[in-house]
Amino acid sequence: MKTILLGVSLMSALVLSGCQPSASSESDNDTSSSLNSEVTESQSSSTDETETSEASSSAQSSMESTEETPDEQQEFQYKINPVTSVVEPIDAETESKVALLTFDDSPDQHAVDIAEQLKSINAPAIFFVNGMYIESDEGKDKLKQIYDMGFEIGNHTQTHPNLSTISSEEQREEILKTNELIYEVTGEKPHFFRAPHGVTTETSDAIMSEEGMVSMNWTYGYDWEADYQTSEALTDIMLNTEYLNDGANLLMHDRTWTNEAVLPIAEGLIDKGYTLVDPKLIETPERED
């Protein structure tokens, strides 16, 4: 078994953080581990408020330019670094100042609202789904709404276990059952996987290969920490952390304060000159469905 460590570069230091779903209460403390990637320069300490209409215009090329008919295939422009989970251009001519928005533990309470806000400014994202949230008709409906808005749906396992603590058979059940539930709702199997707590194993790696999926962790995230459970504090840290750099893979969750902060965060990234990368432009293995 192994744990994938994240970083913006191979020389980056590793800093602990975490992610955990809350099926009954979003005030539960998160005790799991994640890893923040160190960058060489810190960002400025604050950002001006950005009008929604300006953000919509800035994000237009990121989401709308990748719309395609069912018979068209989008050319990949980026890839996920397998060690750092940073988004990297495939060739030197592709824009490198990009950021990827991701939301774990969906769709619990706020994922549809988060998706609607992002859609209003054409900001793309990946929603990583826990299968336990889409077993009910209500959960399936929420997932369908998010998918129909054009967002990428990822696999975050069925019940959010630390994969290193369960058997290979249980790991397969956790991952494949969620794939099946997502396919039942969307007609499409997930292309991306995020292991709970950032812990991958030889078994999960093998399943990624078999299923034609890309495993990714993240660069940084803060919304499970007590100090950042207000929209103002979360917005400030997400935009001004030293870990924000080209290709940053931003981790957030289905939480009240995240829902309140999502537009300021997305607009602030755009105001800083970042393109919010469409997951459909990220390279994934070919798969026989």
Short mmCIF file of C-alpha atoms in Angstrom, two decimals:
data_model
loop_
_atom_site.label_atom_id
_atom_site.label_comp_id
_atom_site.label_asym_id
_atom_site.label_seq_id
_atom_site.Cartn_x
_atom_site.Cartn_y
_atom_site.Cartn_z
CA MET A 1 0.00 0.00 0.00
CA LYS A 2 1.12 3.55 -0.56
CA THR A 3 0.13 7.13 0.10
CA ILE A 4 0.42 9.62 -2.75
CA LEU A 5 2.09 12.87 -1.59
CA LEU A 6 1.19 16.13 -3.23
CA GLY A 7 3.21 19.20 -4.15
CA VAL A 8 3.41 21.94 -6.72
CA SER A 9 6.88 20.63 -7.65
CA LEU A 10 9.11 17.77 -6.63
CA MET A 11 11.04 20.26 -4.49
CA SER A 12 7.92 21.38 -2.64
CA ALA A 13 7.60 20.83 1.11
CA LEU A 14 4.64 18.80 2.36
CA VAL A 15 2.09 20.28 4.75
CA LEU A 16 -0.74 18.36 6.44
CA SER A 17 -4.44 19.15 6.00
CA GLY A 18 -7.61 16.97 5.42
CA CYS A 19 -11.04 15.96 4.05
CA GLN A 20 -13.99 14.03 5.46
CA PRO A 21 -17.70 13.86 4.62
CA SER A 22 -20.41 14.68 7.13
CA ALA A 23 -23.58 12.73 6.42
CA SER A 24 -25.55 14.22 9.32
CA SER A 25 -23.79 17.40 10.40
CA GLU A 26 -21.35 19.67 8.60
CA SER A 27 -19.96 20.93 11.91
CA ASP A 28 -18.10 17.68 12.58
CA ASN A 29 -14.36 18.22 12.92
CA ASP A 30 -12.26 16.73 10.15
CA THR A 31 -9.37 14.67 11.45
CA SER A 32 -8.06 13.18 8.20
CA SER A 33 -4.85 14.12 6.42
CA SER A 34 -4.20 15.91 3.13
CA LEU A 35 -1.14 17.62 1.77
CA ASN A 36 -0.63 21.23 0.76
CA SER A 37 2.03 22.04 -1.83
CA GLU A 38 4.61 24.76 -1.18
CA VAL A 39 5.24 27.45 -3.82
CA THR A 40 8.10 29.84 -4.18
CA GLU A 41 6.14 33.09 -3.98
CA SER A 42 3.22 34.11 -1.77
CA GLN A 43 0.22 35.94 -3.19
CA SER A 44 -1.02 39.43 -2.25
CA SER A 45 -3.07 39.71 0.95
CA SER A 46 -6.46 40.67 -0.45
CA THR A 47 -8.57 40.89 -3.62
CA ASP A 48 -11.13 43.43 -4.75
CA GLU A 49 -14.73 42.36 -5.22
CA THR A 50 -15.47 41.34 -8.81
CA GLU A 51 -18.78 41.86 -10.57
CA THR A 52 -20.50 38.63 -11.61
CA SER A 53 -20.82 39.90 -15.16
CA GLU A 54 -17.05 40.48 -15.37
CA ALA A 55 -16.31 37.02 -14.02
CA SER A 56 -18.75 35.50 -16.50
CA SER A 57 -16.91 37.17 -19.37
CA SER A 58 -13.50 36.09 -18.04
CA ALA A 59 -14.59 32.49 -17.57
CA GLN A 60 -16.33 32.25 -20.94
CA SER A 61 -13.37 30.68 -22.72
CA SER A 62 -12.91 28.11 -19.96
CA MET A 63 -16.33 26.43 -20.00
CA GLU A 64 -18.30 27.50 -23.06
CA SER A 65 -15.39 27.06 -25.48
CA THR A 66 -15.26 23.37 -24.61
CA GLU A 67 -18.93 22.68 -25.33
CA GLU A 68 -19.28 19.98 -27.96
CA THR A 69 -21.86 17.89 -29.71
CA PRO A 70 -22.07 14.18 -28.78
CA ASP A 71 -20.23 13.27 -31.99
CA GLU A 72 -17.31 15.63 -31.31
CA GLN A 73 -14.27 14.72 -29.22
CA GLN A 74 -12.51 17.44 -27.26
CA GLU A 75 -8.75 17.59 -27.70
CA PHE A 76 -6.88 17.24 -24.42
CA GLN A 77 -4.76 20.23 -23.43
CA TYR A 78 -3.75 19.35 -19.87
CA LYS A 79 -2.72 16.39 -17.73
CA ILE A 80 -2.64 15.66 -14.00
CA ASN A 81 0.86 15.25 -12.61
CA PRO A 82 0.74 11.76 -11.03
CA VAL A 83 2.92 12.81 -8.10
CA THR A 84 1.75 16.34 -7.30
CA SER A 85 -1.81 16.33 -8.75
CA VAL A 86 -1.03 19.73 -10.30
CA VAL A 87 -2.66 20.51 -13.66
CA GLU A 88 0.06 20.75 -16.31
CA PRO A 89 -0.12 21.86 -19.96
CA ILE A 90 0.54 19.06 -22.41
CA ASP A 91 2.52 21.38 -24.68
CA ALA A 92 4.42 24.63 -24.17
CA GLU A 93 1.93 26.74 -26.11
CA THR A 94 -0.99 25.97 -23.77
CA GLU A 95 -1.93 28.46 -21.04
CA SER A 96 -0.20 27.47 -17.79
CA LYS A 97 -1.77 29.95 -15.37
CA VAL A 98 -4.76 27.78 -14.57
CA ALA A 99 -6.53 26.51 -11.46
CA LEU A 100 -8.83 23.52 -11.03
CA LEU A 101 -11.88 23.76 -8.76
CA THR A 102 -12.95 20.51 -7.06
CA PHE A 103 -15.67 19.76 -4.51
CA ASP A 104 -15.65 16.59 -2.41
CA ASP A 105 -18.42 14.82 -0.47
CA SER A 106 -21.13 15.63 -3.01
CA PRO A 107 -24.06 15.86 -3.33
CA ASP A 108 -24.88 16.16 0.37
CA GLN A 109 -26.57 19.48 1.16
CA HIS A 110 -25.11 22.33 -0.89
CA ALA A 111 -23.60 20.85 -4.06
CA VAL A 112 -26.47 21.87 -6.34
CA ASP A 113 -26.34 25.46 -5.06
CA ILE A 114 -22.57 25.52 -5.54
CA ALA A 115 -22.97 24.21 -9.09
CA GLU A 116 -25.65 26.76 -9.93
CA GLN A 117 -23.45 29.62 -8.76
CA LEU A 118 -20.48 28.38 -10.76
CA LYS A 119 -22.66 27.86 -13.82
CA SER A 120 -23.84 31.47 -13.58
CA ILE A 121 -20.29 32.62 -14.39
CA ASN A 122 -19.42 29.65 -16.63
CA ALA A 123 -16.82 28.37 -14.15
CA PRO A 124 -16.08 24.63 -14.55
CA ALA A 125 -15.33 22.19 -11.73
CA ILE A 126 -15.24 18.54 -10.70
CA PHE A 127 -17.77 17.31 -8.14
CA PHE A 128 -16.40 14.23 -6.40
CA VAL A 129 -19.31 12.06 -5.33
CA ASN A 130 -19.75 9.71 -2.39
CA GLY A 131 -22.02 6.89 -3.50
CA MET A 132 -23.90 6.91 -0.20
CA TYR A 133 -25.37 10.29 -1.16
CA ILE A 134 -26.85 9.04 -4.44
CA GLU A 135 -28.59 5.88 -3.27
CA SER A 136 -31.83 7.78 -2.64
CA ASP A 137 -34.08 9.32 -5.31
CA GLU A 138 -33.33 12.75 -3.86
CA GLY A 139 -29.59 12.17 -4.15
CA LYS A 140 -29.91 10.89 -7.70
CA ASP A 141 -31.91 13.98 -8.63
CA LYS A 142 -29.23 16.26 -7.18
CA LEU A 143 -26.51 14.46 -9.10
CA LYS A 144 -28.51 14.65 -12.33
CA GLN A 145 -28.96 18.40 -11.88
CA ILE A 146 -25.22 18.91 -11.42
CA TYR A 147 -24.36 16.68 -14.38
CA ASP A 148 -26.93 18.36 -16.63
CA MET A 149 -25.32 21.73 -15.89
CA GLY A 150 -22.19 20.38 -17.58
CA PHE A 151 -20.00 19.63 -14.59
CA GLU A 152 -17.56 16.74 -14.39
CA ILE A 153 -18.51 14.00 -11.92
CA GLY A 154 -15.74 12.19 -10.04
CA ASN A 155 -15.64 9.15 -7.76
CA HIS A 156 -14.90 9.70 -4.05
CA THR A 157 -15.83 6.12 -2.94
CA GLN A 158 -19.07 4.85 -1.50
CA THR A 159 -18.69 5.57 2.23
CA HIS A 160 -15.42 7.58 2.46
CA PRO A 161 -13.15 5.02 4.18
CA ASN A 162 -9.39 5.23 4.46
CA LEU A 163 -8.61 2.68 1.75
CA SER A 164 -5.46 1.50 3.50
CA THR A 165 -7.54 0.20 6.41
CA ILE A 166 -9.87 -2.09 4.46
CA SER A 167 -9.39 -5.23 2.36
CA SER A 168 -8.78 -5.28 -1.37
CA GLU A 169 -12.28 -6.69 -1.90
CA GLU A 170 -13.81 -3.88 0.16
CA GLN A 171 -11.81 -1.29 -1.77
CA ARG A 172 -13.17 -2.63 -5.03
CA GLU A 173 -16.71 -2.48 -3.68
CA GLU A 174 -16.20 1.10 -2.50
CA ILE A 175 -14.95 2.31 -5.89
CA LEU A 176 -16.91 0.18 -8.35
CA LYS A 177 -20.27 0.54 -6.61
CA THR A 178 -19.94 4.32 -6.80
CA ASN A 179 -19.01 4.10 -10.49
CA GLU A 180 -22.12 2.03 -11.11
CA LEU A 181 -24.40 4.45 -9.23
CA ILE A 182 -23.00 7.41 -11.13
CA TYR A 183 -23.42 5.60 -14.43
CA GLU A 184 -27.01 4.76 -13.54
CA VAL A 185 -27.79 8.48 -13.19
CA THR A 186 -25.59 10.05 -15.86
CA GLY A 187 -24.97 7.30 -18.40
CA GLU A 188 -21.26 8.02 -18.06
CA LYS A 189 -18.62 6.44 -15.84
CA PRO A 190 -16.34 8.83 -13.92
CA HIS A 191 -12.98 9.69 -15.42
CA PHE A 192 -11.48 10.98 -12.17
CA PHE A 193 -11.01 9.44 -8.72
CA ARG A 194 -10.07 11.04 -5.43
CA ALA A 195 -9.24 8.76 -2.51
CA PRO A 196 -10.62 9.77 0.90
CA HIS A 197 -7.90 11.38 3.04
CA GLY A 198 -5.63 11.34 -0.01
CA VAL A 199 -4.65 7.71 0.70
CA THR A 200 -4.29 5.47 -2.35
CA THR A 201 -3.21 1.83 -2.42
CA GLU A 202 -1.90 -0.76 -4.85
CA THR A 203 -5.47 -1.99 -5.19
CA SER A 204 -6.90 1.45 -5.96
CA ASP A 205 -4.08 2.02 -8.49
CA ALA A 206 -4.96 -1.25 -10.19
CA ILE A 207 -8.65 -0.30 -10.34
CA MET A 208 -7.74 3.06 -11.90
CA SER A 209 -5.89 1.23 -14.64
CA GLU A 210 -8.72 -1.24 -15.21
CA GLU A 211 -11.42 1.43 -15.25
CA GLY A 212 -9.47 3.98 -17.29
CA MET A 213 -9.57 6.60 -14.54
CA VAL A 214 -7.15 9.27 -13.37
CA SER A 215 -6.41 9.35 -9.64
CA MET A 216 -5.79 12.81 -8.20
CA ASN A 217 -5.35 14.38 -4.80
CA TRP A 218 -5.02 18.16 -4.39
CA THR A 219 -2.74 21.14 -3.85
CA TYR A 220 -4.51 22.83 -0.94
CA GLY A 221 -7.82 23.21 0.86
CA TYR A 222 -9.01 24.71 4.14
CA ASP A 223 -12.78 24.53 4.53
CA TRP A 224 -12.73 21.71 7.13
CA GLU A 225 -10.54 23.76 9.50
CA ALA A 226 -12.28 25.67 12.31
CA ASP A 227 -10.46 28.91 11.49
CA TYR A 228 -11.91 28.97 7.97
CA GLN A 229 -15.55 28.06 8.54
CA THR A 230 -16.87 31.49 7.55
CA SER A 231 -17.18 32.66 3.96
CA GLU A 232 -14.92 35.65 4.57
CA ALA A 233 -12.08 33.67 6.14
CA LEU A 234 -12.33 30.89 3.58
CA THR A 235 -12.33 33.29 0.63
CA ASP A 236 -9.29 35.10 1.97
CA ILE A 237 -7.19 31.98 2.54
CA MET A 238 -8.16 30.31 -0.74
CA LEU A 239 -7.12 33.38 -2.71
CA ASN A 240 -4.08 34.45 -0.71
CA THR A 241 -2.44 31.25 0.48
CA GLU A 242 1.19 30.82 -0.54
CA TYR A 243 0.20 27.52 -2.17
CA LEU A 244 -1.78 29.17 -4.97
CA ASN A 245 0.34 28.79 -8.07
CA ASP A 246 0.02 27.76 -11.71
CA GLY A 247 -1.90 24.50 -12.03
CA ALA A 248 -3.17 24.53 -8.43
CA ASN A 249 -5.75 21.82 -7.69
CA LEU A 250 -8.13 23.42 -5.18
CA LEU A 251 -10.00 21.20 -2.73
CA MET A 252 -13.34 22.29 -1.26
CA HIS A 253 -16.37 20.48 0.17
CA ASP A 254 -20.16 20.45 0.29
CA ARG A 255 -20.39 22.87 3.25
CA THR A 256 -22.46 25.94 4.17
CA TRP A 257 -19.50 28.34 4.34
CA THR A 258 -18.07 26.96 1.11
CA ASN A 259 -21.41 27.51 -0.60
CA GLU A 260 -21.36 31.13 0.61
CA ALA A 261 -17.74 31.64 -0.51
CA VAL A 262 -17.72 29.87 -3.86
CA LEU A 263 -18.49 32.87 -6.06
CA PRO A 264 -15.97 35.20 -4.39
CA ILE A 265 -13.34 32.46 -4.65
CA ALA A 266 -14.01 31.72 -8.32
CA GLU A 267 -14.23 35.39 -9.24
CA GLY A 268 -11.14 36.19 -7.20
CA LEU A 269 -9.10 33.57 -9.03
CA ILE A 270 -10.21 35.02 -12.35
CA ASP A 271 -9.36 38.53 -11.10
CA LYS A 272 -5.86 37.27 -10.28
CA GLY A 273 -5.48 36.16 -13.88
CA TYR A 274 -6.16 32.43 -13.48
CA THR A 275 -8.14 30.47 -16.06
CA LEU A 276 -10.46 27.97 -14.41
CA VAL A 277 -9.59 24.86 -16.35
CA ASP A 278 -12.37 22.68 -17.74
CA PRO A 279 -11.86 19.06 -16.62
CA LYS A 280 -12.91 17.93 -20.10
CA LEU A 281 -9.57 19.32 -21.32
CA ILE A 282 -7.63 17.10 -18.89
CA GLU A 283 -6.18 13.92 -20.37
CA THR A 284 -7.77 10.63 -19.31
CA PRO A 285 -7.01 7.08 -20.52
CA GLU A 286 -9.07 5.52 -23.28
CA ARG A 287 -11.66 3.16 -21.91
CA GLU A 288 -13.90 0.51 -23.39
CA ASP A 289 -17.36 1.07 -21.87
#
